[in-house]
Amino acid sequence: MTPASTPDPDTGPATDATNVDAEAEAEAEVDRIREAFVREAHDVTPSPVPLAALMREGRKARRRRRTATFSALTVLGAATAAAAVAGVMAARPSLPAPAPIAAPPSAVAPRVPTPKATPTSAKPTPTPVRVVASGQRIDAGKGWKVWLTAEGKHWAGPDGLENSRSVTDGNIDTAVPGVSHQAHTSPAGGFHSGLYYGTRAVGRVELKGPGSTRTAATLLELPGRPGWGVWYAHAGRGAGEAGLAMYDRAGKLLAELPG
Amino acid sequence: MPHESAAEDDGFAEFAVAAWPRLVRTAQLLTGDFHEAEDLVQTTLAKVYGRWGRVPRGEIDLYVRRALVNNNLSRIRRKRVALLLTPVLPESLRHTYAGHAEAVEQRTALQEALADLTARQRAVMVLRYWEDLTEQEIASVLNCSIGTVKTHARRGLAALRTHPRLAAAPVPYAPAAPSGAPR
C-alpha cells in the first residue's frame, strides 16, 4: 500500500506529504478493517429468536434466585433474632435493648470473615493475608466467589457470571505499588474487589466512603509472595466513592486509587 | 406463577425480537462460530430476562452488551478448562481452535486474525469496529478503564493490520484518490 512514487525524504514538504500519506493510509486501513467486520457480521443469517425458550430459562433463573434470596433472608432473620436476644440478655434488664446494628449489609455469613465497615480515623491496622491455592474458590459471601491463578484474579457473582483481571497481559505494572477496583453495586450496597500489586508487604486495602468511613478488605494471595494479590469486600452504599488506599504492614500508605 | 407473560414481559419480547439479529452478529464476531454465537445470545437474553425488572431502562443496550461480553469470557474460560481436562477434543471444540486445518481453511481472513487476539482484545475490536462504540462506552461495557481499552485497541489493531491474510485481502471498495482529503 505504499504510494507508487516515493517522496524524497530530504525535503521538508515531502516529509509533510509523507505524514499526510501515512495518516491517510492508516485511515484507509482502519476503514478496510471496519468493512471486514461489517461483511463478516452480515455473512450470517440469524435464526428466528427462540423467545419462548429463553423466557422459560429466564423465569427458571429468576425462581432460583428468589428461592436463594428467601433462604438467605430466613437465615439472616434467624441470626438477627438470635443476636437481639443475646443483646437483651446481656444488657440491663430494665432498659429496652437497642436495635442491633449490623455493620455492613452482609446477608449470609460468609465462611471467610468479612472485614467490618467502620467509621475510623485510627491508624490502619494490618489485615492478615490469606494464602490460597491456585484455582481455590473462596466463598466471599452473598453468593460471590473469588479465586486466583497465576494469570490473575477471577470472580463470579450469584448469577454465575464469571469475570477476570489479568496480571500477565501487560496492563499492570507489578513493579510499582497499585490497586485496581471492580465494583458490582446496587442501591443496597455492593461487592467490591480488585488487584493489589507491586508489594510483598501489603498490610491493608481500604475502601474510602463518604465522610471518614473506611472499609477494610479481605486479602488473598497465592503461595510464595508473588508480589500481587486480590482484595474484596462487601460494603454499603457509597463505599469506594472516595477511592481506595493500600498500606504496608507498618501502616505506610503505598498507593491510592482516586474515587 | 400462572399469570406471567404480558405484565412481567414489560417490553422484553419486543426488545429481544429487535435486538436478536444484531446480538447474534456481534456474538458471531466474538466467538467465530455461528452455533456458539446463537447459544451465547440465548443464554445472555435468558439471564437478562431473569433480571428484566431490575435492568435500568435507559441502559438496556449497555447492560445486554456487558452481559454478552462477560458470558463470552466465561464461555472461553470454561472451554480452556475443558481443553486442559479433555485428552481428545470433541469435534465442536476442535473446530473453534486455531491450528486445525479444516477450520482454518473455512475461516475468513478476519476470523482467523481475530482468533489470534486475546478474548478482551477481540471484544474491544468487535465493540469498536462493529458496534461502533466509543472508548468510553467500551470501558463501561468491559468494566475497565479507558486506558485499558486504548491498550487493547492499539494491540488488537496492530495485530489485525499485520495479519498476513487480512493485510493481503483485497480492499472491498475503490481506493481513495491520491489527493484523498483527510477527514
XYZ file of C-alpha atoms in Angstrom:
442
model
C 0.000 0.000 0.000
C 2.989 2.225 -0.487
C 2.352 5.073 -2.902
C 3.763 4.491 -6.344
C 6.077 7.486 -6.289
C 8.183 7.555 -3.152
C 8.690 11.138 -1.908
C 12.185 12.437 -1.342
C 12.796 12.250 2.405
C 15.369 15.068 2.327
C 12.941 17.848 1.664
C 10.546 19.403 4.148
C 7.369 19.490 2.067
C 7.940 15.923 1.062
C 8.119 14.924 4.740
C 4.777 16.636 5.341
C 3.402 14.842 2.346
C 4.743 11.585 3.732
C 2.988 12.213 7.036
C -0.267 13.012 5.283
C 0.120 9.900 3.151
C 0.831 7.771 6.200
C -2.192 9.189 8.005
C -4.435 8.624 5.007
C -3.048 5.117 4.634
C -3.714 4.352 8.300
C -7.257 5.653 7.960
C -7.793 3.579 4.859
C -6.553 0.529 6.737
C -8.944 1.186 9.599
C -11.776 1.641 7.094
C -10.851 -1.631 5.479
C -10.868 -3.415 8.831
C -14.215 -1.858 9.672
C -15.568 -3.038 6.324
C -14.275 -6.521 7.043
C -16.174 -6.557 10.353
C -19.388 -5.458 8.688
C -19.039 -8.053 5.916
C -18.279 -10.811 8.396
C -21.221 -9.834 10.605
C -23.636 -9.815 7.686
C -22.293 -13.108 6.446
C -24.570 -14.907 8.902
C -28.354 -15.056 8.860
C -29.680 -15.315 12.386
C -32.463 -17.823 13.048
C -35.776 -16.567 14.397
C -35.454 -15.556 18.028
C -36.342 -18.529 20.301
C -38.367 -16.253 22.518
C -40.378 -18.884 24.374
C -37.289 -20.921 25.255
C -35.226 -18.046 26.517
C -38.112 -16.627 28.541
C -38.658 -20.041 30.085
C -34.966 -20.197 31.043
C -35.108 -16.650 32.366
C -38.099 -17.461 34.563
C -36.294 -20.514 35.925
C -33.257 -18.404 36.790
C -35.474 -15.838 38.463
C -37.203 -18.510 40.556
C -33.850 -19.972 41.582
C -32.625 -16.563 42.652
C -35.794 -15.817 44.601
C -35.510 -19.115 46.410
C -31.883 -18.391 47.253
C -32.733 -14.890 48.461
C -35.597 -16.205 50.572
C -33.314 -18.783 52.174
C -30.680 -16.141 52.814
C -33.216 -13.810 54.390
C -34.507 -16.621 56.567
C -31.002 -17.342 57.799
C -30.332 -13.640 58.316
C -33.609 -13.218 60.182
C -32.805 -16.088 62.489
C -29.282 -14.788 63.088
C -30.514 -11.250 63.767
C -33.166 -12.507 66.152
C -30.591 -14.600 67.986
C -28.241 -11.629 68.210
C -31.035 -9.409 69.500
C -31.988 -11.950 72.151
C -28.349 -12.262 73.197
C -28.117 -8.474 73.352
C -31.174 -8.258 75.555
C -29.857 -10.925 77.856
C -26.515 -9.179 78.203
C -27.954 -5.694 78.635
C -29.529 -4.265 81.751
C -32.890 -5.965 82.076
C -34.784 -2.734 82.834
C -33.820 -0.990 79.609
C -35.152 -1.824 76.186
C -32.431 -3.310 74.100
C -31.246 -1.084 71.284
C -31.792 -2.371 67.799
C -28.794 -4.426 66.817
C -26.656 -2.573 64.325
C -25.496 -4.722 61.528
C -22.151 -3.426 60.381
C -22.036 -3.979 56.612
C -25.179 -5.238 54.923
C -23.770 -8.708 54.561
C -26.716 -11.058 54.434
C -25.334 -14.556 54.574
C -22.477 -15.028 56.946
C -19.556 -15.991 54.735
C -17.069 -18.628 55.750
C -14.305 -16.099 55.374
C -14.700 -13.344 57.962
C -15.833 -10.221 56.159
C -13.995 -7.129 57.307
C -16.032 -4.543 59.168
C -17.092 -1.284 57.613
C -16.270 1.102 60.359
C -16.031 4.842 60.551
C -12.493 5.208 61.776
C -9.764 7.718 61.936
C -7.291 5.414 63.646
C -4.023 4.328 62.096
C -4.668 1.452 59.741
C -4.061 -1.892 61.347
C -2.754 -4.684 59.164
C -5.180 -7.252 57.796
C -3.913 -10.827 57.691
C -3.239 -12.054 54.189
C -4.894 -15.357 53.454
C -2.748 -17.582 51.263
C -4.813 -19.683 48.883
C -4.020 -22.323 46.317
C -4.257 -21.543 42.638
C -7.826 -22.077 41.482
C -9.177 -22.490 45.009
C -12.632 -20.928 45.005
C -13.075 -18.714 48.017
C -16.587 -18.066 49.253
C -16.668 -14.287 49.548
C -20.223 -14.217 50.866
C -23.606 -13.385 49.346
C -23.033 -15.847 46.540
C -19.757 -14.322 45.360
C -16.708 -16.456 44.673
C -13.157 -15.274 44.213
C -10.154 -17.286 43.095
C -6.611 -16.657 41.984
C -4.476 -18.269 39.342
C -1.040 -17.366 38.046
C -2.887 -15.445 35.335
C -4.695 -13.152 37.743
C -7.907 -12.596 39.601
C -11.158 -14.368 38.857
C -14.544 -13.854 40.367
C -18.128 -14.960 39.887
C -21.356 -13.443 41.101
C -24.507 -15.038 42.457
C -25.850 -15.240 38.916
C -22.868 -17.347 37.894
C -21.347 -14.757 35.586
C -17.588 -15.049 35.710
C -15.011 -12.375 35.107
C -11.277 -11.965 35.439
C -8.499 -9.437 35.566
C -5.127 -10.446 34.260
C -1.786 -9.666 35.829
C 0.054 -11.046 32.845
C -1.437 -9.163 29.898
C 0.899 -6.214 30.330
C -1.751 -3.797 31.544
C -0.455 -3.791 35.087
C 2.985 -2.706 36.118
C 3.709 -5.023 39.015
C 6.949 -3.181 39.737
C 5.063 -0.214 41.175
C 2.564 -0.466 44.057
C -1.001 -0.036 42.888
C -4.578 -1.201 43.307
C -7.451 -1.761 40.914
C -11.157 -1.721 41.650
C -14.101 -3.586 40.179
C -17.472 -2.861 41.753
C -20.843 -4.542 41.436
C -23.184 -2.190 43.191
C -26.863 -1.964 43.877
C -28.848 0.571 45.900
C -28.346 -1.621 48.959
C -24.572 -1.797 48.660
C -22.202 -3.819 46.667
C -19.421 -6.282 46.178
C -16.058 -4.670 45.619
C -12.863 -6.379 44.618
C -9.647 -5.792 42.781
C -5.992 -6.486 42.424
C -3.207 -5.099 44.540
C 0.337 -5.329 43.276
C 3.853 -4.003 43.446
C 4.437 -5.028 47.050
C 5.280 -8.134 49.057
C 4.340 -6.485 52.332
C 0.721 -5.460 51.910
C -0.911 -4.624 55.225
C -4.315 -3.316 54.355
C -6.539 -2.238 51.494
C -9.319 0.172 52.350
C -12.373 1.415 50.511
C -12.933 5.056 51.296
C -16.554 6.082 51.559
C -18.455 9.216 52.465
C -17.073 11.124 55.450
C -14.376 9.155 57.158
C -15.921 5.765 56.532
C -13.374 3.117 55.684
C -13.989 -0.500 54.804
C -11.063 -2.848 55.191
C -10.888 -5.544 52.562
C -10.066 -9.212 52.874
C -6.716 -10.003 51.257
C -5.861 -13.130 49.304
C -2.550 -14.199 47.805
C -1.081 -17.199 46.074
C 1.718 -19.022 47.881
C 5.267 -17.704 47.599
C 4.520 -13.987 47.876
C 4.146 -13.322 44.178
C 4.035 -9.548 44.672
C 0.349 -9.240 43.877
C -2.927 -10.403 45.340
C -6.639 -9.852 45.412
C -8.747 -7.827 47.791
C -12.506 -7.971 48.238
C -15.167 -6.516 50.484
C -18.910 -6.190 50.796
C -19.776 -2.644 51.649
C -22.718 -0.329 51.994
C -23.766 2.486 49.750
C -21.055 4.982 48.850
C -18.137 2.731 49.749
C -15.258 3.280 47.388
C -16.672 6.558 46.086
C -13.790 8.413 47.687
C -11.291 5.919 46.319
C -9.033 3.184 47.576
C -5.908 3.119 49.663
C -3.275 0.433 50.132
C -0.953 0.377 53.138
C 2.003 -1.772 54.056
C 2.232 -3.685 57.310
C 3.734 -0.693 59.087
C 0.743 1.426 58.126
C 2.581 3.378 55.460
C 0.475 4.446 52.501
C 1.730 2.608 49.405
C -0.807 3.543 46.757
C -4.101 5.278 46.280
C -6.756 4.987 43.605
C -8.845 8.143 43.358
C -12.622 7.738 43.549
C -46.829 -18.274 38.797
C -49.644 -18.692 36.341
C -50.071 -15.113 35.168
C -46.651 -14.171 33.926
C -46.270 -13.120 30.353
C -47.760 -9.773 29.469
C -47.271 -7.919 32.731
C -43.887 -9.419 33.512
C -42.632 -9.035 29.955
C -42.735 -5.292 30.213
C -41.352 -4.895 26.737
C -38.844 -7.724 26.905
C -40.280 -9.690 23.996
C -40.233 -6.616 21.818
C -36.673 -5.834 22.836
C -35.479 -9.401 22.272
C -37.009 -9.663 18.818
C -35.483 -6.357 17.758
C -32.064 -6.963 19.315
C -31.619 -10.628 18.389
C -30.152 -10.284 14.872
C -27.564 -7.697 15.838
C -26.626 -9.558 19.022
C -26.130 -12.776 17.063
C -23.875 -10.944 14.615
C -21.885 -9.439 17.471
C -21.627 -12.861 19.081
C -20.531 -14.357 15.773
C -17.609 -11.928 15.726
C -16.841 -12.667 19.370
C -16.958 -16.439 19.066
C -16.164 -17.170 15.428
C -18.830 -19.873 15.400
C -22.435 -19.357 14.382
C -23.954 -22.001 16.665
C -21.957 -20.859 19.641
C -22.988 -17.323 18.808
C -26.680 -18.179 18.939
C -26.218 -20.184 22.138
C -24.346 -17.270 23.683
C -27.065 -14.772 22.815
C -29.799 -17.109 24.006
C -28.073 -17.650 27.351
C -27.468 -13.945 27.710
C -31.027 -12.927 26.924
C -32.390 -15.591 29.275
C -30.289 -14.146 32.082
C -31.340 -10.648 31.154
C -34.991 -11.708 31.204
C -34.466 -13.197 34.650
C -33.494 -9.724 35.852
C -35.571 -7.700 33.456
C -37.350 -5.790 36.212
C -34.029 -4.508 37.515
C -32.400 -3.563 34.250
C -32.176 0.240 34.091
C -34.438 1.225 31.204
C -32.046 3.886 29.966
C -29.141 1.441 29.846
C -30.628 -1.718 28.400
C -28.217 -1.846 25.473
C -25.199 -1.317 27.706
C -26.457 -3.931 30.163
C -27.055 -6.523 27.465
C -23.750 -5.905 25.695
C -21.928 -6.188 29.005
C -23.727 -9.438 29.779
C -22.939 -10.774 26.313
C -19.234 -9.985 26.574
C -18.979 -11.371 30.115
C -20.830 -14.546 29.191
C -18.468 -14.984 26.299
C -15.424 -14.575 28.544
C -16.894 -17.194 30.886
C -17.528 -19.497 27.936
C -13.899 -19.195 26.852
C -12.658 -19.910 30.345
C -14.852 -22.982 30.621
C -13.578 -24.132 27.263
C -9.980 -23.613 28.366
C -10.631 -25.811 31.400
C -12.293 -28.409 29.166
C -9.268 -28.354 26.898
C -6.971 -28.983 29.833
C -9.075 -31.831 31.117
C -10.054 -33.499 27.842
C -7.405 -35.763 26.286
C -9.134 -35.824 22.884
C -11.003 -32.741 21.828
C -14.644 -33.054 20.953
C -15.438 -32.074 17.393
C -17.158 -28.841 18.293
C -14.142 -27.643 20.270
C -11.595 -28.584 17.663
C -13.352 -26.522 15.059
C -13.070 -23.333 17.070
C -9.356 -23.502 17.737
C -6.656 -22.117 15.505
C -4.338 -24.668 14.008
C -6.942 -27.143 12.860
C -6.528 -27.313 9.125
C -10.172 -27.624 8.142
C -11.253 -24.832 10.409
C -8.520 -22.554 9.206
C -9.471 -23.215 5.619
C -13.080 -22.394 6.253
C -12.418 -19.286 8.213
C -12.465 -15.907 6.677
C -9.343 -13.820 6.942
C -10.937 -11.701 9.651
C -11.993 -14.655 11.798
C -8.513 -16.070 11.509
C -6.989 -12.766 12.557
C -9.458 -12.367 15.427
C -8.690 -15.856 16.679
C -5.123 -14.751 17.377
C -6.239 -11.978 19.740
C -6.900 -12.365 23.438
C -10.557 -12.534 24.400
C -10.541 -8.986 25.716
C -8.662 -7.570 22.742
C -11.148 -9.288 20.492
C -14.082 -7.873 22.462
C -12.617 -4.375 22.191
C -12.128 -4.722 18.433
C -15.661 -6.025 17.914
C -17.214 -3.309 20.038
C -15.109 -0.641 18.320
C -15.340 -1.671 14.681
C -18.655 -3.479 14.520
C -20.716 -1.911 17.298
C -19.086 1.499 16.705
C -18.816 2.202 20.421
C -16.543 4.917 21.765
C -13.640 4.063 24.041
C -15.653 5.388 26.972
C -18.596 3.157 26.096
C -16.333 0.139 25.661
C -14.785 0.829 29.057
C -18.308 0.796 30.539
C -19.163 -2.470 28.836
C -15.936 -4.157 29.908
C -15.958 -2.521 33.329
C -12.387 -1.344 32.951
C -10.507 1.920 32.472
C -10.272 3.830 29.216
C -6.514 3.303 29.365
C -7.026 -0.439 29.301
C -9.383 -0.104 26.336
C -6.818 2.016 24.470
C -4.120 -0.571 25.134
C -6.304 -3.443 23.918
C -7.392 -1.422 20.877
C -3.836 -0.469 19.948
C -2.526 -4.010 20.241
C -5.575 -5.522 18.582
C -5.432 -3.144 15.652
C -1.704 -3.693 15.228
C -2.291 -7.441 15.144
C -5.067 -7.150 12.562
C -3.062 -4.749 10.400
C -0.107 -7.057 10.265
C -2.017 -10.302 9.915
C -0.835 -11.802 6.620
C -4.221 -12.890 5.273
C -6.079 -9.778 6.388
C -3.384 -7.428 5.110
C -3.394 -9.217 1.774
C -7.186 -9.227 1.462
C -8.459 -7.058 -1.375
C -9.869 -3.697 -0.451
C -13.634 -4.056 -0.847
C -14.128 -0.628 -2.335
C -12.287 1.635 -4.739
C -9.254 3.179 -3.052
C -9.350 6.899 -2.399
C -7.771 9.145 -4.950
C -4.162 10.103 -4.209
C -5.297 13.520 -3.127
C -7.766 11.892 -0.633
C -8.851 14.654 1.687
C -8.251 13.777 5.307
C -11.457 13.590 7.358
